[in-house]
mmCIF file of C-alpha atoms in Angstrom:
data_model
loop_
_atom_site.group_PDB
_atom_site.id
_atom_site.type_symbol
_atom_site.label_atom_id
_atom_site.label_comp_id
_atom_site.label_asym_id
_atom_site.label_seq_id
_atom_site.Cartn_x
_atom_site.Cartn_y
_atom_site.Cartn_z
ATOM 1 C CA MET A 1 11.881 14.282 11.270
ATOM 2 C CA LEU A 2 10.759 14.473 7.643
ATOM 3 C CA GLU A 3 12.623 11.499 6.256
ATOM 4 C CA ARG A 4 12.513 7.747 6.508
ATOM 5 C CA HIS A 5 14.806 5.078 5.111
ATOM 6 C CA ILE A 6 13.792 2.207 2.861
ATOM 7 C CA GLY A 7 16.985 0.233 2.504
ATOM 8 C CA PRO A 8 19.508 2.590 0.887
ATOM 9 C CA PHE A 9 16.795 5.046 -0.132
ATOM 10 C CA GLN A 10 15.845 8.152 1.814
ATOM 11 C CA VAL A 11 12.196 9.101 1.390
ATOM 12 C CA HIS A 12 9.606 11.508 2.698
ATOM 13 C CA PRO A 13 7.438 9.627 5.242
ATOM 14 C CA VAL A 14 4.339 10.101 3.086
ATOM 15 C CA GLY A 15 4.643 8.593 -0.377
ATOM 16 C CA LEU A 16 1.934 8.183 -2.998
ATOM 17 C CA GLY A 17 0.061 4.999 -3.763
ATOM 18 C CA CYS A 18 -0.882 5.377 -7.421
ATOM 19 C CA MET A 19 -3.440 2.555 -7.667
ATOM 20 C CA ASN A 20 -6.634 4.553 -7.663
ATOM 21 C CA LEU A 21 -5.475 6.708 -10.568
ATOM 22 C CA SER A 22 -6.243 3.660 -12.735
ATOM 23 C CA HIS A 23 -7.986 0.997 -10.687
ATOM 24 C CA ALA A 24 -10.108 -0.225 -7.785
ATOM 25 C CA TYR A 25 -12.373 2.629 -6.683
ATOM 26 C CA GLY A 26 -14.686 3.111 -9.636
ATOM 27 C CA VAL A 27 -14.135 5.393 -12.609
ATOM 28 C CA PRO A 28 -10.548 6.711 -12.515
ATOM 29 C CA PRO A 29 -9.715 10.361 -13.170
ATOM 30 C CA SER A 30 -9.004 11.608 -16.667
ATOM 31 C CA ALA A 31 -5.484 11.253 -18.021
ATOM 32 C CA ALA A 32 -4.996 15.013 -17.668
ATOM 33 C CA ASP A 33 -6.140 15.058 -14.050
ATOM 34 C CA ALA A 34 -4.004 12.041 -13.165
ATOM 35 C CA GLU A 35 -0.973 13.669 -14.751
ATOM 36 C CA ALA A 36 -1.610 16.914 -12.869
ATOM 37 C CA LEU A 37 -1.814 15.040 -9.565
ATOM 38 C CA LEU A 38 1.445 13.152 -10.148
ATOM 39 C CA LEU A 39 3.288 16.316 -11.078
ATOM 40 C CA ARG A 40 1.874 18.172 -8.090
ATOM 41 C CA ALA A 41 3.067 15.344 -5.856
ATOM 42 C CA LEU A 42 6.551 15.709 -7.294
ATOM 43 C CA ASP A 43 6.462 19.478 -6.731
ATOM 44 C CA LEU A 44 5.405 18.969 -3.094
ATOM 45 C CA GLY A 45 8.435 16.797 -2.449
ATOM 46 C CA VAL A 46 6.852 13.348 -2.714
ATOM 47 C CA ASN A 47 9.756 11.089 -3.627
ATOM 48 C CA PHE A 48 8.227 7.630 -3.290
ATOM 49 C CA PHE A 49 5.716 6.476 -5.908
ATOM 50 C CA ASP A 50 4.112 3.038 -5.718
ATOM 51 C CA THR A 51 2.483 1.217 -8.627
ATOM 52 C CA ALA A 52 1.992 -2.395 -9.788
ATOM 53 C CA ALA A 53 1.473 -4.511 -12.879
ATOM 54 C CA LEU A 54 -2.016 -5.314 -11.573
ATOM 55 C CA TYR A 55 -3.284 -1.730 -11.394
ATOM 56 C CA GLY A 56 -5.371 -1.177 -14.492
ATOM 57 C CA PHE A 57 -3.686 -4.310 -15.914
ATOM 58 C CA GLY A 58 -0.604 -2.275 -16.817
ATOM 59 C CA ALA A 59 -2.298 1.096 -17.330
ATOM 60 C CA ASN A 60 -1.017 2.511 -14.042
ATOM 61 C CA GLU A 61 2.605 1.634 -14.808
ATOM 62 C CA GLU A 62 2.154 3.227 -18.238
ATOM 63 C CA LEU A 63 0.740 6.386 -16.633
ATOM 64 C CA VAL A 64 3.545 6.644 -14.081
ATOM 65 C CA GLY A 65 6.140 6.007 -16.766
ATOM 66 C CA ARG A 66 4.744 8.545 -19.198
ATOM 67 C CA VAL A 67 4.418 11.327 -16.631
ATOM 68 C CA LEU A 68 7.365 10.743 -14.322
ATOM 69 C CA ALA A 69 10.091 9.228 -16.513
ATOM 70 C CA PRO A 70 11.516 12.698 -17.320
ATOM 71 C CA HIS A 71 12.027 13.184 -13.553
ATOM 72 C CA ARG A 72 13.293 9.676 -12.819
ATOM 73 C CA SER A 73 16.249 10.753 -10.675
ATOM 74 C CA ARG A 74 13.998 12.549 -8.179
ATOM 75 C CA PHE A 75 12.117 9.646 -6.612
ATOM 76 C CA LEU A 76 12.095 6.042 -5.465
ATOM 77 C CA LEU A 77 10.082 3.987 -7.945
ATOM 78 C CA ALA A 78 8.285 0.921 -6.574
ATOM 79 C CA SER A 79 6.232 -1.609 -8.500
ATOM 80 C CA LYS A 80 4.988 -5.162 -8.019
ATOM 81 C CA CYS A 81 4.848 -8.513 -9.752
ATOM 82 C CA GLY A 82 3.201 -11.842 -8.951
ATOM 83 C CA MET A 83 -0.378 -10.642 -9.423
ATOM 84 C CA THR A 84 -1.386 -9.526 -12.900
ATOM 85 C CA GLY A 85 -4.207 -9.473 -15.398
ATOM 86 C CA VAL A 86 -4.356 -12.534 -17.638
ATOM 87 C CA ALA A 87 -6.740 -12.815 -20.589
ATOM 88 C CA GLY A 88 -9.038 -15.839 -20.621
ATOM 89 C CA GLU A 89 -10.501 -17.607 -23.625
ATOM 90 C CA ASP A 90 -13.135 -14.882 -23.838
ATOM 91 C CA GLY A 91 -10.413 -12.228 -24.120
ATOM 92 C CA VAL A 92 -11.319 -10.664 -20.774
ATOM 93 C CA LYS A 93 -8.424 -10.051 -18.382
ATOM 94 C CA ARG A 94 -8.797 -11.349 -14.858
ATOM 95 C CA ARG A 95 -6.603 -11.075 -11.799
ATOM 96 C CA VAL A 96 -4.226 -14.012 -11.402
ATOM 97 C CA ILE A 97 -1.681 -14.712 -8.650
ATOM 98 C CA ASP A 98 1.425 -16.276 -10.212
ATOM 99 C CA GLY A 99 4.755 -16.346 -8.384
ATOM 100 C CA ARG A 100 6.606 -18.654 -10.758
ATOM 101 C CA PRO A 101 10.119 -17.426 -11.631
ATOM 102 C CA ALA A 102 9.425 -17.281 -15.376
ATOM 103 C CA THR A 103 6.320 -15.150 -14.792
ATOM 104 C CA ILE A 104 8.195 -12.813 -12.454
ATOM 105 C CA ARG A 105 10.944 -12.303 -15.034
ATOM 106 C CA ALA A 106 8.446 -11.654 -17.836
ATOM 107 C CA THR A 107 6.400 -9.247 -15.724
ATOM 108 C CA CYS A 108 9.524 -7.282 -14.844
ATOM 109 C CA GLU A 109 10.504 -6.897 -18.499
ATOM 110 C CA GLU A 110 7.019 -5.623 -19.319
ATOM 111 C CA ALA A 111 7.101 -3.239 -16.349
ATOM 112 C CA LEU A 112 10.444 -1.745 -17.358
ATOM 113 C CA LYS A 113 8.993 -0.880 -20.774
ATOM 114 C CA ARG A 114 5.800 0.592 -19.357
ATOM 115 C CA LEU A 115 7.665 2.569 -16.709
ATOM 116 C CA ARG A 116 10.200 3.832 -19.264
ATOM 117 C CA THR A 117 13.149 3.049 -17.057
ATOM 118 C CA ASP A 118 16.182 0.780 -17.008
ATOM 119 C CA VAL A 119 15.763 -0.230 -13.380
ATOM 120 C CA ILE A 120 12.994 -0.399 -10.765
ATOM 121 C CA ASP A 121 14.203 0.726 -7.342
ATOM 122 C CA LEU A 122 11.941 -1.492 -5.232
ATOM 123 C CA TYR A 123 10.149 -4.475 -6.735
ATOM 124 C CA TYR A 124 7.615 -6.336 -4.599
ATOM 125 C CA LEU A 125 6.102 -9.775 -4.861
ATOM 126 C CA HIS A 126 2.514 -8.517 -4.766
ATOM 127 C CA ARG A 127 1.043 -11.658 -3.210
ATOM 128 C CA ARG A 128 2.543 -14.933 -2.148
ATOM 129 C CA ASP A 129 1.661 -17.724 -4.556
ATOM 130 C CA PHE A 130 0.943 -20.661 -2.249
ATOM 131 C CA SER A 131 1.647 -23.126 -5.076
ATOM 132 C CA VAL A 132 5.245 -21.864 -5.404
ATOM 133 C CA PRO A 133 7.824 -21.982 -2.587
ATOM 134 C CA ILE A 134 8.576 -18.448 -1.462
ATOM 135 C CA GLU A 135 12.256 -19.296 -1.853
ATOM 136 C CA ASP A 136 11.717 -19.820 -5.595
ATOM 137 C CA SER A 137 9.879 -16.532 -6.082
ATOM 138 C CA VAL A 138 12.468 -14.580 -4.105
ATOM 139 C CA GLY A 139 15.229 -16.403 -5.942
ATOM 140 C CA ALA A 140 13.849 -15.054 -9.213
ATOM 141 C CA LEU A 141 13.763 -11.548 -7.750
ATOM 142 C CA ALA A 142 17.361 -11.983 -6.572
ATOM 143 C CA ASP A 143 18.314 -12.874 -10.145
ATOM 144 C CA LEU A 144 16.744 -9.580 -11.264
ATOM 145 C CA VAL A 145 18.845 -7.713 -8.707
ATOM 146 C CA ARG A 146 22.003 -9.380 -10.015
ATOM 147 C CA ALA A 147 20.969 -8.529 -13.574
ATOM 148 C CA GLY A 148 20.604 -4.852 -12.637
ATOM 149 C CA LYS A 149 16.909 -4.726 -13.505
ATOM 150 C CA ILE A 150 15.762 -4.020 -9.934
ATOM 151 C CA ARG A 151 17.649 -2.545 -6.995
ATOM 152 C CA ALA A 152 15.800 -3.993 -4.013
ATOM 153 C CA ILE A 153 13.243 -6.674 -3.187
ATOM 154 C CA GLY A 154 9.978 -6.221 -1.331
ATOM 155 C CA LEU A 155 7.119 -8.483 -0.279
ATOM 156 C CA SER A 156 3.452 -7.590 0.119
ATOM 157 C CA GLU A 157 0.897 -9.023 2.557
ATOM 158 C CA VAL A 158 3.112 -11.777 3.968
ATOM 159 C CA SER A 159 3.535 -13.237 7.449
ATOM 160 C CA ALA A 160 6.593 -12.886 9.654
ATOM 161 C CA ASP A 161 7.453 -16.524 8.952
ATOM 162 C CA THR A 162 7.356 -15.961 5.185
ATOM 163 C CA LEU A 163 9.475 -12.844 5.618
ATOM 164 C CA ARG A 164 12.127 -14.780 7.507
ATOM 165 C CA ARG A 165 12.207 -17.558 4.886
ATOM 166 C CA ALA A 166 12.506 -15.007 2.101
ATOM 167 C CA HIS A 167 15.142 -12.970 3.925
ATOM 168 C CA ALA A 168 17.311 -16.095 4.201
ATOM 169 C CA VAL A 169 17.410 -16.280 0.388
ATOM 170 C CA HIS A 170 18.103 -12.597 -0.269
ATOM 171 C CA PRO A 171 17.834 -9.503 1.946
ATOM 172 C CA ILE A 172 14.316 -8.112 1.862
ATOM 173 C CA THR A 173 14.258 -4.316 1.826
ATOM 174 C CA ALA A 174 10.584 -3.634 2.525
ATOM 175 C CA ILE A 175 7.292 -5.221 3.479
ATOM 176 C CA GLN A 176 4.104 -3.591 2.210
ATOM 177 C CA THR A 177 0.933 -4.464 4.095
ATOM 178 C CA GLU A 178 -2.354 -2.816 4.947
ATOM 179 C CA TYR A 179 -2.032 -0.972 8.252
ATOM 180 C CA SER A 180 -4.227 1.652 9.836
ATOM 181 C CA LEU A 181 -6.153 2.245 13.010
ATOM 182 C CA TRP A 182 -8.826 -0.181 11.854
ATOM 183 C CA THR A 183 -6.438 -2.842 10.450
ATOM 184 C CA ARG A 184 -3.933 -3.872 13.120
ATOM 185 C CA ASN A 185 -2.775 -7.251 11.773
ATOM 186 C CA PRO A 186 0.873 -6.162 11.399
ATOM 187 C CA GLU A 187 1.010 -5.719 15.169
ATOM 188 C CA ILE A 188 0.720 -9.495 15.625
ATOM 189 C CA ALA A 189 4.236 -10.173 14.338
ATOM 190 C CA VAL A 190 5.281 -8.427 11.120
ATOM 191 C CA LEU A 191 6.046 -4.972 12.532
ATOM 192 C CA ASP A 192 8.424 -6.470 15.075
ATOM 193 C CA ALA A 193 9.970 -8.850 12.539
ATOM 194 C CA CYS A 194 10.692 -5.918 10.229
ATOM 195 C CA ARG A 195 12.288 -3.984 13.084
ATOM 196 C CA GLU A 196 14.411 -6.980 14.034
ATOM 197 C CA LEU A 197 15.612 -7.691 10.492
ATOM 198 C CA GLY A 198 16.134 -4.069 9.443
ATOM 199 C CA VAL A 199 13.286 -4.226 6.925
ATOM 200 C CA ALA A 200 11.249 -1.108 6.160
ATOM 201 C CA PHE A 201 7.489 -1.346 6.670
ATOM 202 C CA VAL A 202 5.294 0.422 4.099
ATOM 203 C CA ALA A 203 1.639 0.844 5.089
ATOM 204 C CA PHE A 204 -0.932 0.812 2.308
ATOM 205 C CA SER A 205 -4.517 1.980 2.862
ATOM 206 C CA PRO A 206 -3.443 3.932 5.981
ATOM 207 C CA LEU A 207 -6.669 5.937 5.671
ATOM 208 C CA ALA A 208 -8.802 2.781 5.665
ATOM 209 C CA ARG A 209 -9.972 3.295 2.082
ATOM 210 C CA SER A 210 -11.330 6.789 2.944
ATOM 211 C CA TYR A 211 -13.085 5.764 6.174
ATOM 212 C CA LEU A 212 -10.595 7.576 8.415
ATOM 213 C CA THR A 213 -10.876 10.824 6.460
ATOM 214 C CA GLY A 214 -14.385 11.247 7.825
ATOM 215 C CA THR A 215 -15.625 12.261 4.370
ATOM 216 C CA LEU A 216 -17.128 8.918 3.322
ATOM 217 C CA ARG A 217 -20.545 8.916 4.953
ATOM 218 C CA ASP A 218 -22.685 6.928 2.488
ATOM 219 C CA VAL A 219 -21.580 3.571 1.068
ATOM 220 C CA SER A 220 -24.732 2.904 -0.943
ATOM 221 C CA GLY A 221 -23.514 4.614 -4.085
ATOM 222 C CA PHE A 222 -20.256 2.793 -4.799
ATOM 223 C CA ASP A 223 -19.490 2.256 -8.477
ATOM 224 C CA ALA A 224 -20.038 -1.300 -9.727
ATOM 225 C CA LYS A 225 -16.266 -1.814 -9.998
ATOM 226 C CA ASP A 226 -15.429 -0.366 -6.590
ATOM 227 C CA ILE A 227 -13.588 -3.060 -4.624
ATOM 228 C CA ARG A 228 -15.112 -1.848 -1.351
ATOM 229 C CA ARG A 229 -18.450 -3.335 -2.425
ATOM 230 C CA ALA A 230 -17.026 -6.771 -1.530
ATOM 231 C CA MET A 231 -15.438 -5.708 1.761
ATOM 232 C CA PRO A 232 -17.449 -6.587 4.875
ATOM 233 C CA ARG A 233 -16.614 -3.390 6.762
ATOM 234 C CA PHE A 234 -18.392 -1.377 4.072
ATOM 235 C CA THR A 235 -21.741 -3.190 4.200
ATOM 236 C CA PRO A 236 -24.440 -0.720 5.291
ATOM 237 C CA SER A 237 -24.903 -2.220 8.757
ATOM 238 C CA ASN A 238 -21.215 -2.574 9.559
ATOM 239 C CA TYR A 239 -20.364 0.819 8.158
ATOM 240 C CA ALA A 240 -23.057 2.521 10.215
ATOM 241 C CA ALA A 241 -21.465 1.048 13.331
ATOM 242 C CA ASN A 242 -18.004 2.090 12.185
ATOM 243 C CA LEU A 243 -19.122 5.645 11.447
ATOM 244 C CA ALA A 244 -20.153 6.015 15.073
ATOM 245 C CA LEU A 245 -16.510 5.545 16.090
ATOM 246 C CA LEU A 246 -15.430 8.638 14.201
ATOM 247 C CA GLU A 247 -17.010 11.176 16.559
ATOM 248 C CA GLY A 248 -14.352 10.825 19.241
ATOM 249 C CA PHE A 249 -11.613 10.467 16.641
ATOM 250 C CA THR A 250 -12.630 13.694 14.908
ATOM 251 C CA ALA A 251 -12.673 15.470 18.262
ATOM 252 C CA LEU A 252 -9.136 14.259 18.974
ATOM 253 C CA ALA A 253 -7.969 15.532 15.574
ATOM 254 C CA ALA A 254 -9.401 18.959 16.397
ATOM 255 C CA GLU A 255 -7.561 18.868 19.718
ATOM 256 C CA VAL A 256 -4.287 18.012 17.980
ATOM 257 C CA GLY A 257 -4.908 20.745 15.404
ATOM 258 C CA CYS A 258 -5.073 18.609 12.277
ATOM 259 C CA SER A 259 -7.599 16.883 10.053
ATOM 260 C CA PRO A 260 -8.823 13.337 10.783
ATOM 261 C CA ALA A 261 -6.836 12.093 7.777
ATOM 262 C CA GLN A 262 -3.671 13.701 9.096
ATOM 263 C CA LEU A 263 -4.230 12.204 12.534
ATOM 264 C CA ALA A 264 -4.677 8.759 10.985
ATOM 265 C CA LEU A 265 -1.444 9.064 8.989
ATOM 266 C CA ALA A 266 0.503 10.518 11.910
ATOM 267 C CA TRP A 267 -0.659 7.620 14.092
ATOM 268 C CA VAL A 268 0.752 5.057 11.646
ATOM 269 C CA LEU A 269 4.031 6.968 11.327
ATOM 270 C CA ALA A 270 4.305 7.048 15.123
ATOM 271 C CA GLN A 271 4.517 3.247 15.226
ATOM 272 C CA GLY A 272 8.207 3.239 14.347
ATOM 273 C CA GLU A 273 10.973 5.000 12.461
ATOM 274 C CA HIS A 274 10.980 2.094 9.991
ATOM 275 C CA VAL A 275 7.370 2.845 8.961
ATOM 276 C CA SER A 276 6.277 4.842 5.912
ATOM 277 C CA VAL A 277 2.807 5.378 4.436
ATOM 278 C CA ILE A 278 1.532 5.468 0.855
ATOM 279 C CA PRO A 279 -2.013 6.868 0.865
ATOM 280 C CA GLY A 280 -3.672 7.136 -2.521
ATOM 281 C CA THR A 281 -5.972 9.864 -3.789
ATOM 282 C CA THR A 282 -7.403 11.376 -6.938
ATOM 283 C CA SER A 283 -7.689 14.832 -5.333
ATOM 284 C CA VAL A 284 -4.872 17.380 -5.346
ATOM 285 C CA ALA A 285 -6.320 18.963 -2.188
ATOM 286 C CA HIS A 286 -6.230 15.609 -0.383
ATOM 287 C CA LEU A 287 -2.729 14.968 -1.720
ATOM 288 C CA GLU A 288 -1.541 18.190 -0.123
ATOM 289 C CA GLU A 289 -3.373 17.411 3.105
ATOM 290 C CA ASN A 290 -1.822 13.954 3.299
ATOM 291 C CA HIS A 291 1.661 15.220 2.551
ATOM 292 C CA ALA A 292 1.443 17.738 5.404
ATOM 293 C CA ALA A 293 0.640 14.932 7.871
ATOM 294 C CA ALA A 294 4.370 14.193 8.165
ATOM 295 C CA ALA A 295 4.737 17.380 10.186
ATOM 296 C CA VAL A 296 2.025 16.416 12.721
ATOM 297 C CA GLN A 297 3.667 15.481 16.005
ATOM 298 C CA LEU A 298 1.643 13.351 18.386
ATOM 299 C CA THR A 299 2.370 12.868 22.048
ATOM 300 C CA PRO A 300 2.492 9.280 23.344
ATOM 301 C CA GLU A 301 -0.803 9.967 25.104
ATOM 302 C CA GLN A 302 -2.451 11.092 21.846
ATOM 303 C CA VAL A 303 -1.134 8.018 20.027
ATOM 304 C CA ALA A 304 -2.620 5.810 22.741
ATOM 305 C CA ARG A 305 -5.956 7.639 22.719
ATOM 306 C CA ALA A 306 -6.302 7.352 18.947
ATOM 307 C CA GLY A 307 -5.531 3.653 19.148
ATOM 308 C CA ALA A 308 -8.150 3.173 21.826
ATOM 309 C CA LEU A 309 -10.839 5.050 19.901
ATOM 310 C CA ILE A 310 -10.634 2.836 16.791
ATOM 311 C CA GLY A 311 -9.175 -0.670 16.730
ATOM 312 C CA ARG A 312 -9.839 -4.359 16.434
ATOM 313 C CA HIS A 313 -11.822 -4.263 19.682
ATOM 314 C CA ASN A 314 -14.617 -2.159 18.187
ATOM 315 C CA VAL A 315 -14.445 -2.139 14.366
ATOM 316 C CA ALA A 316 -17.378 -3.998 12.790
ATOM 317 C CA GLY A 317 -16.633 -6.558 10.094
ATOM 318 C CA PRO A 318 -13.516 -8.417 8.924
ATOM 319 C CA ARG A 319 -11.048 -6.819 6.537
ATOM 320 C CA TYR A 320 -11.748 -9.134 3.587
ATOM 321 C CA ASN A 321 -14.460 -11.555 2.589
ATOM 322 C CA ALA A 322 -13.776 -15.272 2.943
ATOM 323 C CA ALA A 323 -12.726 -15.803 -0.681
ATOM 324 C CA THR A 324 -10.187 -12.989 -0.686
ATOM 325 C CA GLN A 325 -8.840 -13.969 2.709
ATOM 326 C CA THR A 326 -7.633 -17.304 1.305
ATOM 327 C CA GLU A 327 -5.155 -15.364 -0.848
ATOM 328 C CA ILE A 328 -3.619 -13.445 2.058
ATOM 329 C CA ASP A 329 -0.573 -14.650 3.979
ATOM 330 C CA THR A 330 -0.588 -12.104 6.794
ATOM 331 C CA GLU A 331 -1.373 -13.232 10.346
ATOM 332 C CA GLU A 332 -4.974 -12.910 11.488
ATOM 333 C CA PHE A 333 -6.408 -12.198 14.903
ATOM 334 C CA PRO A 334 -8.733 -14.862 16.316
ATOM 335 C CA ALA A 335 -12.310 -14.446 15.124
#
């Protein structure tokens, strides 16, 4: 029950997304607090840690490397390339999507140094670069496998068609895409394509960026650098409508005997044995709560009820704004 497979790797169903220890949701925790959280995760039995070159423009890989390198044999290490911070003429780093083979190779070399390791277990193309054939990007990743610098290839936020094209070049071990009760896009095609091809599916933001925990009630005080400020579902009017959906969901969690966050994670895990989750947190208490969700067993009826309470039929607002959506390759439901 408490294990899933990602290619040749056996992992606990609930891994740790490390992004918000350095990036995305406002001021990150102190170095000491971030280190304490990573080590507590390791002590709990978390054996799947996910980072990326983008997160903190390298700072997150440096953090993970500094803290976890002494324990390298105890976990699956995942990172990402193809979306990094590039300094402009003003010296300010900005996010750039670049899937060219030379960039992928250079990013990997930098990541190995920051992560203090000789090999990355699972290396994702963070976003598809529409100016580069996916076959070329995956070909570069395949070269890294042959060179012994990475063990397995992953893709993030891609369509089933892109997955199939990539898989024809080199076996793809995992797809990482946003998936939760309020983001169902993988159900269009990617979940089934992964099952068919033997590809693991890793769900990021399975708690809907804190919405499904039930603890985020006010969205007016987001930090200036919080990425949710640009997400339509978190505008005051949309979020008020979405909050109203949580009453029945919270009642169902009480009936199951778990927290709303645990119900949300258990629902994602119930979608298939090839599915894992990587919630992120800066709180040790929430880390422990999330980890325990793997033991929550839902009946088919409870899975169906949760899915009916919150889903694309009643969530207010699209996942991304129009500008960000142009960068995403995953299938979209009709407007």
